[in-house]
mmCIF file of C-alpha atoms in Angstrom:
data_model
loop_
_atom_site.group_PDB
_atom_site.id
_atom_site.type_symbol
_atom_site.label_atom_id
_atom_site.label_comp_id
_atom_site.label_asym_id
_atom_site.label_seq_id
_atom_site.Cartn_x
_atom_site.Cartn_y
_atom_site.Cartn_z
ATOM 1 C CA UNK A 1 -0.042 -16.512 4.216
ATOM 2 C CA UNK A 2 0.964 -14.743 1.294
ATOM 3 C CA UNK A 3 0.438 -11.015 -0.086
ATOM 4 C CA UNK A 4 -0.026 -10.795 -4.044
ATOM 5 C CA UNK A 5 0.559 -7.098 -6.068
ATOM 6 C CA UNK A 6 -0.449 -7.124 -9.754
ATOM 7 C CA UNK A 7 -0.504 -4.168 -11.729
ATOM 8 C CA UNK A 8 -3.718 -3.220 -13.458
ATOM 9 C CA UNK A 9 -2.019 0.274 -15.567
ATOM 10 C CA UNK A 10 -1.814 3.005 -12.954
ATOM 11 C CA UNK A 11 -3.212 0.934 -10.631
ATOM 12 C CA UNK A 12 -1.751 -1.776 -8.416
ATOM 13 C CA UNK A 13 -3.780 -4.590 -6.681
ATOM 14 C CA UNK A 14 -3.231 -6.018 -3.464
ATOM 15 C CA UNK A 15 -4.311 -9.004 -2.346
ATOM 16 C CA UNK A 16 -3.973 -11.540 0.605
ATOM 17 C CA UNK A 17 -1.757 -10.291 4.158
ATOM 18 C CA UNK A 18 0.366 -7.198 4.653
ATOM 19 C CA UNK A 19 2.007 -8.436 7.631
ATOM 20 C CA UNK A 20 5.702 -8.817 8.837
ATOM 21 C CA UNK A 21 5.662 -12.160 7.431
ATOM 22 C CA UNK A 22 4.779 -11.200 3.538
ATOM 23 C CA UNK A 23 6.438 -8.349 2.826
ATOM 24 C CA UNK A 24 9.857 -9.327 2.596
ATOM 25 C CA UNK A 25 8.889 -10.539 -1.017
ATOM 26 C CA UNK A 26 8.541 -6.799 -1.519
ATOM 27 C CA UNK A 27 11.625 -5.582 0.028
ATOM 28 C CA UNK A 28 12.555 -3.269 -2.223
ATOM 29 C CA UNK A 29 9.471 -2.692 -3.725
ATOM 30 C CA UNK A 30 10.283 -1.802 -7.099
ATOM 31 C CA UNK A 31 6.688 -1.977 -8.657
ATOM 32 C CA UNK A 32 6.724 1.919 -8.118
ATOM 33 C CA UNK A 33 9.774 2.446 -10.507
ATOM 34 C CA UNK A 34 7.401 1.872 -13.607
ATOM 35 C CA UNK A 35 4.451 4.446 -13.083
ATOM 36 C CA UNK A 36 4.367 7.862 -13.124
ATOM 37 C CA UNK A 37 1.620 10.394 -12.144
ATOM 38 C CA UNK A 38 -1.118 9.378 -10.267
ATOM 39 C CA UNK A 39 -1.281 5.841 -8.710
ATOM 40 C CA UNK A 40 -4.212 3.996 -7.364
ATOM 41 C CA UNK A 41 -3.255 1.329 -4.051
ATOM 42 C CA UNK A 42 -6.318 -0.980 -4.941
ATOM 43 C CA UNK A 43 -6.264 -2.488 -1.004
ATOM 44 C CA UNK A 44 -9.617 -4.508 -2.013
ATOM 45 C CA UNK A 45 -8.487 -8.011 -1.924
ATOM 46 C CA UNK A 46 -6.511 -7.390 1.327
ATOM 47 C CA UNK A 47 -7.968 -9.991 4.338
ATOM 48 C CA UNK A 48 -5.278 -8.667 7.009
ATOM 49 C CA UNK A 49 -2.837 -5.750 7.531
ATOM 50 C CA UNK A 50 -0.559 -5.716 10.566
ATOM 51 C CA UNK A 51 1.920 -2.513 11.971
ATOM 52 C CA UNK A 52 3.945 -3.633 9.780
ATOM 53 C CA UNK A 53 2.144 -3.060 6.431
ATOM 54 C CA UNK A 54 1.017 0.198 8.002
ATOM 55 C CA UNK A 55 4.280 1.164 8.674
ATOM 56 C CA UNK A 56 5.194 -0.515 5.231
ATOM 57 C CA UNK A 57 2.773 1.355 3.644
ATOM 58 C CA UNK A 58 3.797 5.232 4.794
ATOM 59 C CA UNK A 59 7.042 4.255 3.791
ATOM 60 C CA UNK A 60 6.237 3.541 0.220
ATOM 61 C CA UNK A 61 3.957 6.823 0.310
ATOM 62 C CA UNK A 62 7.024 8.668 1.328
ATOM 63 C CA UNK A 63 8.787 7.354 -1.627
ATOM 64 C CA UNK A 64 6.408 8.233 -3.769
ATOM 65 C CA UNK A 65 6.648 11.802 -3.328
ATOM 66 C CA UNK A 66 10.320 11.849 -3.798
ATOM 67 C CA UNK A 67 9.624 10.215 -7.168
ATOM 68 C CA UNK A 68 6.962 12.679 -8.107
ATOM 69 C CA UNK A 69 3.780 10.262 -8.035
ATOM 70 C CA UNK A 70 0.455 10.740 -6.214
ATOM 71 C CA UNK A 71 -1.042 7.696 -4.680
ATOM 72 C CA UNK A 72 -4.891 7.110 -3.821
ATOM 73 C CA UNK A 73 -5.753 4.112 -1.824
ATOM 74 C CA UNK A 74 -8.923 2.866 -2.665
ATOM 75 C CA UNK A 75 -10.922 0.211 -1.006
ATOM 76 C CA UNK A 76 -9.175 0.359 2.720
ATOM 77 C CA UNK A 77 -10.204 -2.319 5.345
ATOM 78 C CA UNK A 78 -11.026 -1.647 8.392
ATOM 79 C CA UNK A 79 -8.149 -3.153 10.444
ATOM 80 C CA UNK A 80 -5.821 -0.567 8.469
ATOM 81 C CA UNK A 81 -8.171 2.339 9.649
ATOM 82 C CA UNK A 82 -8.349 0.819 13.011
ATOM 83 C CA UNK A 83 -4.466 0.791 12.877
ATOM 84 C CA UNK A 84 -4.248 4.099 11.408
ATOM 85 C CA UNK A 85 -6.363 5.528 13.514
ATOM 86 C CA UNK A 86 -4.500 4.278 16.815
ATOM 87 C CA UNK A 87 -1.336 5.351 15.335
ATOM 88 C CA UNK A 88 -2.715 9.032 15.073
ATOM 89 C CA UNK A 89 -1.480 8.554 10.951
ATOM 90 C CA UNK A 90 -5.148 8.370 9.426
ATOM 91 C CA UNK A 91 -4.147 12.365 7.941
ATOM 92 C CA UNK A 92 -1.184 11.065 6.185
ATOM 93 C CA UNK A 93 -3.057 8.218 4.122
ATOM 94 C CA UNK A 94 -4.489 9.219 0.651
ATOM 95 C CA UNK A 95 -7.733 7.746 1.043
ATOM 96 C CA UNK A 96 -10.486 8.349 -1.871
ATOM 97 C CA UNK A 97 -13.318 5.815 -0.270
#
C-alpha cells in the first residue's frame, strides 16, 4: 500500500491508496506551497480512497482557498463519489469530469 504525488506543472498526480494508512507521508502536505493559480488534482492513477482521503482531501481544498489557489479534480473514481456522495459533500468537490 502506498500513495505516490508527482507534480506535472500546475498539475499534481496521484497515484496508488488514499487511505488512513498512506497519508501520513503527506502530513503536512506541502506540495501546495509551490503553485499558484489554478491547480489540477489528477486522481487518475488512484485504485482506492477511504474516509480518510475524503476527509483528507476537503481539508487540503480548504487550504487552498486560504492560499488563493483553485483546484479541479480531474479523473475521480468512483469509490470517492460513492463516499462523497454518502457524506452529502459531492457540492464541495471541484470536479471538471
Amino acid at each position: 500500500m502506498s500513495l505516490t504525488i508527482k507534480q506535472q506543472n500546475q498539475t499534481l498526480v496521484f497515484s496508488g491508496q488514499l487511505d488512513r494508512d498512506t497519508l501520513m507521508v503527506y502530513s503536512p502536505f506541502t506540495l501546495l506551497n509551490t503553485l499558484s493559480g489554478k491547480v489540477t488534482f489528477d486522481f487518475s492513477a488512484l485504485t482506492n480512497v477511504d474516509s480518510a482521503g475524503l476527509a483528507w482531501l476537503i481539508q487540503q481544498l480548504a487550504r487552498a482557498r486560504t492560499m488563493n489557489l483553485q483546484i479541479e479534480i480531474s479523473k475521480v473514481p468512483a469509490q470517492l463519489l460513492s463516499l462523497a456522495k454518502v457524506s452529502a459533500v459531492t457540492t464541495i468537490l471541484p470536479i471538471i469530469d
